[in-house]
CSV table of C-alpha atoms in Angstrom, one decimal:
chain,number,residue,atom,x,y,z
A,716,PRO,CA,-0.4,12.5,9.7
A,717,ALA,CA,1.7,15.5,10.6
A,718,ALA,CA,1.7,17.5,13.7
A,719,GLY,CA,-1.5,19.2,14.6
A,720,GLY,CA,-3.5,16.9,12.3
A,721,ARG,CA,-2.8,17.5,9.2
A,722,VAL,CA,-3.2,14.9,6.6
A,723,ARG,CA,-0.8,14.3,4.4
A,724,ALA,CA,-0.6,13.5,0.7
A,725,PRO,CA,-1.3,9.6,-0.2
A,726,ARG,CA,1.3,7.9,-1.0
A,727,ARG,CA,1.3,7.7,-4.8
A,728,THR,CA,1.2,11.5,-4.9
A,729,LEU,CA,4.5,11.3,-2.5
A,730,LEU,CA,5.8,8.4,-5.3
A,731,ALA,CA,5.3,11.1,-8.1
A,732,ARG,CA,8.2,13.5,-6.6
A,733,ARG,CA,10.9,10.9,-6.7
A,734,ALA,CA,13.2,9.4,-9.6
A,735,ALA,CA,12.1,6.8,-11.5
A,736,ALA,CA,14.3,4.1,-13.1
A,737,GLY,CA,13.8,2.8,-16.9
A,738,ASP,CA,13.8,-1.0,-17.7
A,739,ASP,CA,17.5,-0.1,-19.1
A,740,GLY,CA,19.0,1.0,-15.7
A,741,GLU,CA,18.6,4.8,-16.7
A,742,VAL,CA,17.5,6.9,-13.9
A,743,ILE,CA,14.6,9.2,-15.2
A,744,THR,CA,13.7,12.3,-13.0
A,745,LEU,CA,11.0,14.1,-13.1
A,746,GLY,CA,10.4,16.6,-15.9
A,747,GLU,CA,12.0,14.0,-18.0
A,748,LYS,CA,10.7,12.1,-20.6
A,749,ARG,CA,12.4,9.5,-22.1
A,750,LYS,CA,11.7,9.6,-25.8
A,751,GLY,CA,9.5,11.8,-25.1
A,752,GLU,CA,6.7,9.6,-23.7
A,753,PRO,CA,4.4,10.3,-20.9
A,754,GLN,CA,5.0,9.3,-17.5
A,755,PRO,CA,2.9,7.6,-14.7
A,756,TRP,CA,2.2,11.0,-13.0
A,757,ASP,CA,1.4,12.9,-16.4
A,758,GLU,CA,-2.2,13.3,-16.7
A,759,ASP,CA,-2.1,11.9,-20.1
A,760,TYR,CA,-0.5,8.7,-19.3
A,761,PRO,CA,-2.2,5.8,-20.5
A,762,ARG,CA,-4.7,3.8,-17.8
A,763,PRO,CA,-4.4,0.3,-17.8
A,764,PRO,CA,-7.2,-1.8,-18.4
A,765,LEU,CA,-8.5,-3.3,-15.1
A,766,GLN,CA,-7.7,-6.6,-13.7
A,767,VAL,CA,-10.5,-8.5,-13.2
A,768,TYR,CA,-10.5,-11.4,-10.5
A,769,GLU,CA,-12.6,-14.0,-8.5
A,770,ASP,CA,-14.3,-13.1,-5.7
A,771,ASP,CA,-13.4,-15.6,-3.9
A,772,PHE,CA,-11.5,-14.7,-0.8
A,773,ASP,CA,-13.9,-15.1,1.6
A,774,ASP,CA,-14.6,-14.8,5.3
A,775,GLU,CA,-13.0,-18.3,6.2
A,776,LYS,CA,-10.2,-17.4,3.9
A,777,ILE,CA,-9.6,-13.8,5.5
A,778,GLN,CA,-9.8,-15.6,9.1
A,779,ALA,CA,-6.9,-18.0,8.1
A,780,PHE,CA,-4.8,-15.3,6.2
A,781,TYR,CA,-5.6,-13.7,10.1
A,782,GLU,CA,-4.0,-16.4,12.4
A,783,GLU,CA,-1.4,-16.8,9.8
A,784,THR,CA,-0.8,-12.7,10.4
A,785,ILE,CA,-1.0,-13.2,14.3
A,786,SER,CA,1.1,-16.3,15.3
A,787,GLY,CA,3.9,-14.6,16.1
A,788,GLY,CA,6.2,-12.9,18.8
A,789,GLY,CA,4.6,-9.3,17.7
A,790,GLY,CA,6.8,-6.0,19.0
A,791,PRO,CA,8.1,-3.9,16.5
A,792,PRO,CA,9.7,-5.3,13.0
A,793,PRO,CA,13.2,-6.4,12.8
A,794,PRO,CA,15.9,-4.9,11.6
A,795,GLY,CA,16.7,-5.4,8.0
A,796,ARG,CA,14.5,-6.0,4.8
A,797,VAL,CA,11.1,-5.7,7.4
A,798,GLU,CA,12.0,-2.3,9.0
A,799,ASP,CA,13.2,-0.6,5.8
A,800,ILE,CA,10.1,-1.4,3.6
A,801,ILE,CA,8.2,0.3,6.4
A,802,THR,CA,9.8,3.2,7.2
A,803,GLN,CA,9.9,3.8,3.4
A,804,TYR,CA,6.3,4.2,3.6
A,805,PHE,CA,5.4,5.7,6.5
A,806,MET,CA,8.3,7.7,7.5
A,807,TRP,CA,7.1,10.5,5.8
A,808,ASP,CA,9.2,13.7,6.7
A,809,ILE,CA,12.4,12.2,5.6
A,810,ASP,CA,14.4,13.0,2.2
A,811,MET,CA,12.4,10.4,-0.2
A,812,GLY,CA,16.4,9.2,-1.0
A,813,ALA,CA,17.0,8.6,2.3
A,814,GLY,CA,18.1,5.0,3.0
A,815,GLN,CA,18.6,4.5,-0.8
A,816,PRO,CA,21.6,3.7,-2.4
A,817,GLY,CA,23.4,6.8,-3.6
A,818,GLY,CA,20.4,8.6,-1.8
A,819,GLY,CA,19.9,11.0,1.0
A,820,ARG,CA,21.3,10.5,4.6
A,821,PRO,CA,20.7,7.1,5.7
A,822,TRP,CA,17.8,5.9,8.5
A,823,ASN,CA,18.5,5.6,11.9
A,824,ARG,CA,16.3,4.3,15.2
A,825,THR,CA,14.4,7.8,15.0
A,826,HIS,CA,13.1,7.2,11.6
A,827,HIS,CA,12.2,3.5,11.7
A,828,GLU,CA,10.4,4.1,15.4
A,829,LEU,CA,8.4,6.7,13.5
A,830,GLY,CA,7.9,5.1,10.4
A,831,PHE,CA,6.4,1.8,12.3
A,832,LYS,CA,3.9,4.5,14.7
A,833,THR,CA,2.7,5.7,11.8
A,834,LEU,CA,2.0,2.6,10.5
A,835,LYS,CA,0.1,1.6,13.0
A,836,GLU,CA,-1.5,4.8,13.2
A,837,GLN,CA,-2.9,4.6,9.6
A,838,MET,CA,-4.2,1.0,9.9
A,839,ARG,CA,-6.0,2.3,13.1
A,840,ASP,CA,-7.4,5.4,11.5
A,841,ARG,CA,-7.8,4.5,8.1
A,842,THR,CA,-7.2,8.6,7.2
A,843,TRP,CA,-6.1,7.4,3.5
A,844,ILE,CA,-7.4,3.9,1.9
A,845,THR,CA,-7.0,2.7,-1.4
A,846,TYR,CA,-9.7,0.9,-3.7
A,847,GLY,CA,-9.8,-3.3,-3.6
A,848,GLY,CA,-12.1,-5.0,-4.2
A,849,PRO,CA,-12.2,-7.8,-7.7
A,850,LYS,CA,-11.8,-5.0,-9.8
A,851,GLN,CA,-9.7,-2.8,-7.6
A,852,VAL,CA,-12.0,-0.1,-7.5
A,853,THR,CA,-14.2,-0.8,-4.5
A,854,PRO,CA,-13.4,1.4,-1.4
A,855,THR,CA,-14.8,-0.9,1.4
A,856,ASP,CA,-16.4,-4.3,1.6
A,857,TRP,CA,-18.0,-3.2,4.7
A,858,LYS,CA,-16.2,-5.6,6.7
A,859,ASP,CA,-14.4,-5.5,9.4
A,860,TRP,CA,-10.9,-5.9,8.5
A,861,VAL,CA,-8.4,-3.4,7.4
A,862,TRP,CA,-5.1,-4.9,5.3
A,863,LEU,CA,-2.1,-3.8,4.3
A,864,ALA,CA,-0.9,-5.2,1.2
A,865,GLY,CA,1.6,-4.2,-1.3
A,866,GLU,CA,1.1,-2.8,-4.8
A,867,MET,CA,4.2,-2.9,-7.8
A,868,THR,CA,4.8,-0.1,-9.4
A,869,CYS,CA,7.3,1.5,-11.8
A,870,VAL,CA,9.3,2.6,-7.8
A,871,GLY,CA,8.9,-0.7,-6.9
A,872,LEU,CA,6.9,-2.5,-4.5
A,873,CYS,CA,4.3,0.2,-2.5
A,874,LEU,CA,2.5,-0.6,0.3
A,875,GLN,CA,-1.0,0.8,1.1
A,876,ILE,CA,-3.9,0.5,3.8
A,877,TYR,CA,-7.2,-0.9,2.0
A,878,ILE,CA,-10.4,-1.9,3.5
A,879,SER,CA,-11.8,-4.4,0.8
A,880,VAL,CA,-10.3,-7.7,0.2
A,881,PRO,CA,-6.9,-6.2,-1.9
A,882,TYR,CA,-7.3,-8.8,-5.2
A,883,GLY,CA,-4.6,-8.4,-7.7
A,884,ARG,CA,-1.7,-6.9,-4.8
A,885,ARG,CA,0.3,-8.9,-2.1
A,886,PRO,CA,-1.5,-8.5,1.0
A,887,LEU,CA,1.3,-8.6,4.2
A,888,LEU,CA,-1.1,-8.1,7.4
A,889,VAL,CA,-4.8,-7.9,7.9
A,890,ALA,CA,-5.9,-6.6,11.2
A,891,LYS,CA,-10.0,-6.1,13.1
A,892,LYS,CA,-10.7,-2.7,12.5
A,893,ASP,CA,-11.2,-2.8,16.3
A,894,ASP,CA,-8.2,-4.4,17.0
A,895,VAL,CA,-5.0,-3.5,15.5
A,896,GLU,CA,-2.9,-3.2,18.3
A,897,GLY,CA,-4.5,-6.8,19.5
A,898,MET,CA,-2.3,-8.0,15.9
A,899,PHE,CA,0.8,-5.6,16.1
A,900,ALA,CA,1.0,-7.7,19.5
A,901,LYS,CA,1.0,-11.1,18.1
A,902,VAL,CA,2.4,-10.4,14.6
A,903,ASN,CA,4.6,-12.9,12.8
A,904,TRP,CA,7.4,-10.9,11.0
A,905,ALA,CA,8.8,-13.7,9.3
A,906,LYS,CA,5.2,-14.3,7.2
A,907,PHE,CA,5.4,-10.4,6.4
A,908,GLU,CA,8.8,-11.1,4.8
A,909,GLU,CA,7.2,-14.0,3.2
A,910,ARG,CA,4.2,-12.6,1.8
A,911,LEU,CA,6.5,-9.7,0.6
A,912,ASP,CA,8.0,-12.4,-2.2
A,913,GLY,CA,4.5,-14.2,-2.5
A,914,PRO,CA,2.0,-14.0,-5.2
A,915,VAL,CA,-0.7,-11.5,-5.8
A,916,LEU,CA,-4.0,-12.6,-4.2
A,917,GLY,CA,-6.8,-14.0,-6.1
A,918,THR,CA,-7.2,-16.0,-9.0
A,919,TRP,CA,-7.0,-13.6,-12.3
A,920,LEU,CA,-10.3,-14.0,-14.9
A,921,ARG,CA,-9.5,-11.4,-17.4
A,922,GLU,CA,-9.3,-7.8,-18.3
A,923,GLU,CA,-12.0,-5.1,-18.9
A,924,PRO,CA,-11.9,-1.2,-20.2
A,925,ARG,CA,-11.1,0.8,-17.2
A,926,PRO,CA,-13.8,3.5,-17.3
A,927,PRO,CA,-12.9,7.3,-17.8
A,928,ASP,CA,-11.2,9.2,-14.8
A,929,GLY,CA,-13.3,11.0,-12.8
A,930,GLU,CA,-11.3,14.2,-11.2
A,931,GLY,CA,-8.0,12.4,-11.5
A,932,TRP,CA,-6.7,9.7,-10.6
A,933,GLN,CA,-6.5,10.7,-7.3
A,934,ASP,CA,-9.8,10.1,-7.1
A,935,LYS,CA,-8.4,6.1,-5.9
A,936,PHE,CA,-7.6,7.6,-2.7
A,937,PRO,CA,-10.5,8.6,-0.8
A,938,PHE,CA,-10.7,9.9,2.7
A,939,SER,CA,-12.1,6.8,5.0
A,940,LYS,CA,-14.5,9.3,7.0
A,941,ASP,CA,-15.8,10.4,3.2
A,942,ILE,CA,-17.3,6.7,2.4
A,943,GLY,CA,-18.6,6.4,6.4
A,944,ALA,CA,-16.3,3.5,6.8
């Protein structure tokens, strides 16, 4: 969050300001369209069908995932890949290209510390959440867990906060809503890094047509307070 309690745009809004790389490696900046095709941030971009997963990640499996999550020594993320991806997605005030090859100024220790601090605050406060559940349309499952999961997008793996099981994404961390600090005191960062390359959560069943969007794709990122979560 910004100073003074102002709420920042959801992460995907920020991603829409980045350059996207095409399949052939060509860099496409905002305002450009390869071969006249709509891009993911355009209103006329065709929305993909819903991916439906079996709702079988029950309380026992969540608890086991949590026990793995807290099987480490805790503390801040180690330098390298884990620290970088957290800074990339939770240090919102730096250049969007910072830390990237050919991008802006490199990340420094202050960036990494603030990125980690923001991650902890976002998991604690749940200011912005992303829909999860077996169809990825569930804002909350009313359980006592908050998740950090990665979703593969056109610009790479995007880290997002969930308060419903993040089926179809790569779950990275889970904490009890009322004890996020307790999770970070024991977090296993080696397990986090392993999960970055892991499979998505859930058993895929089928595709279903996506219902028409409401007021736009931003509806997917509600304030958690708006749903009483």
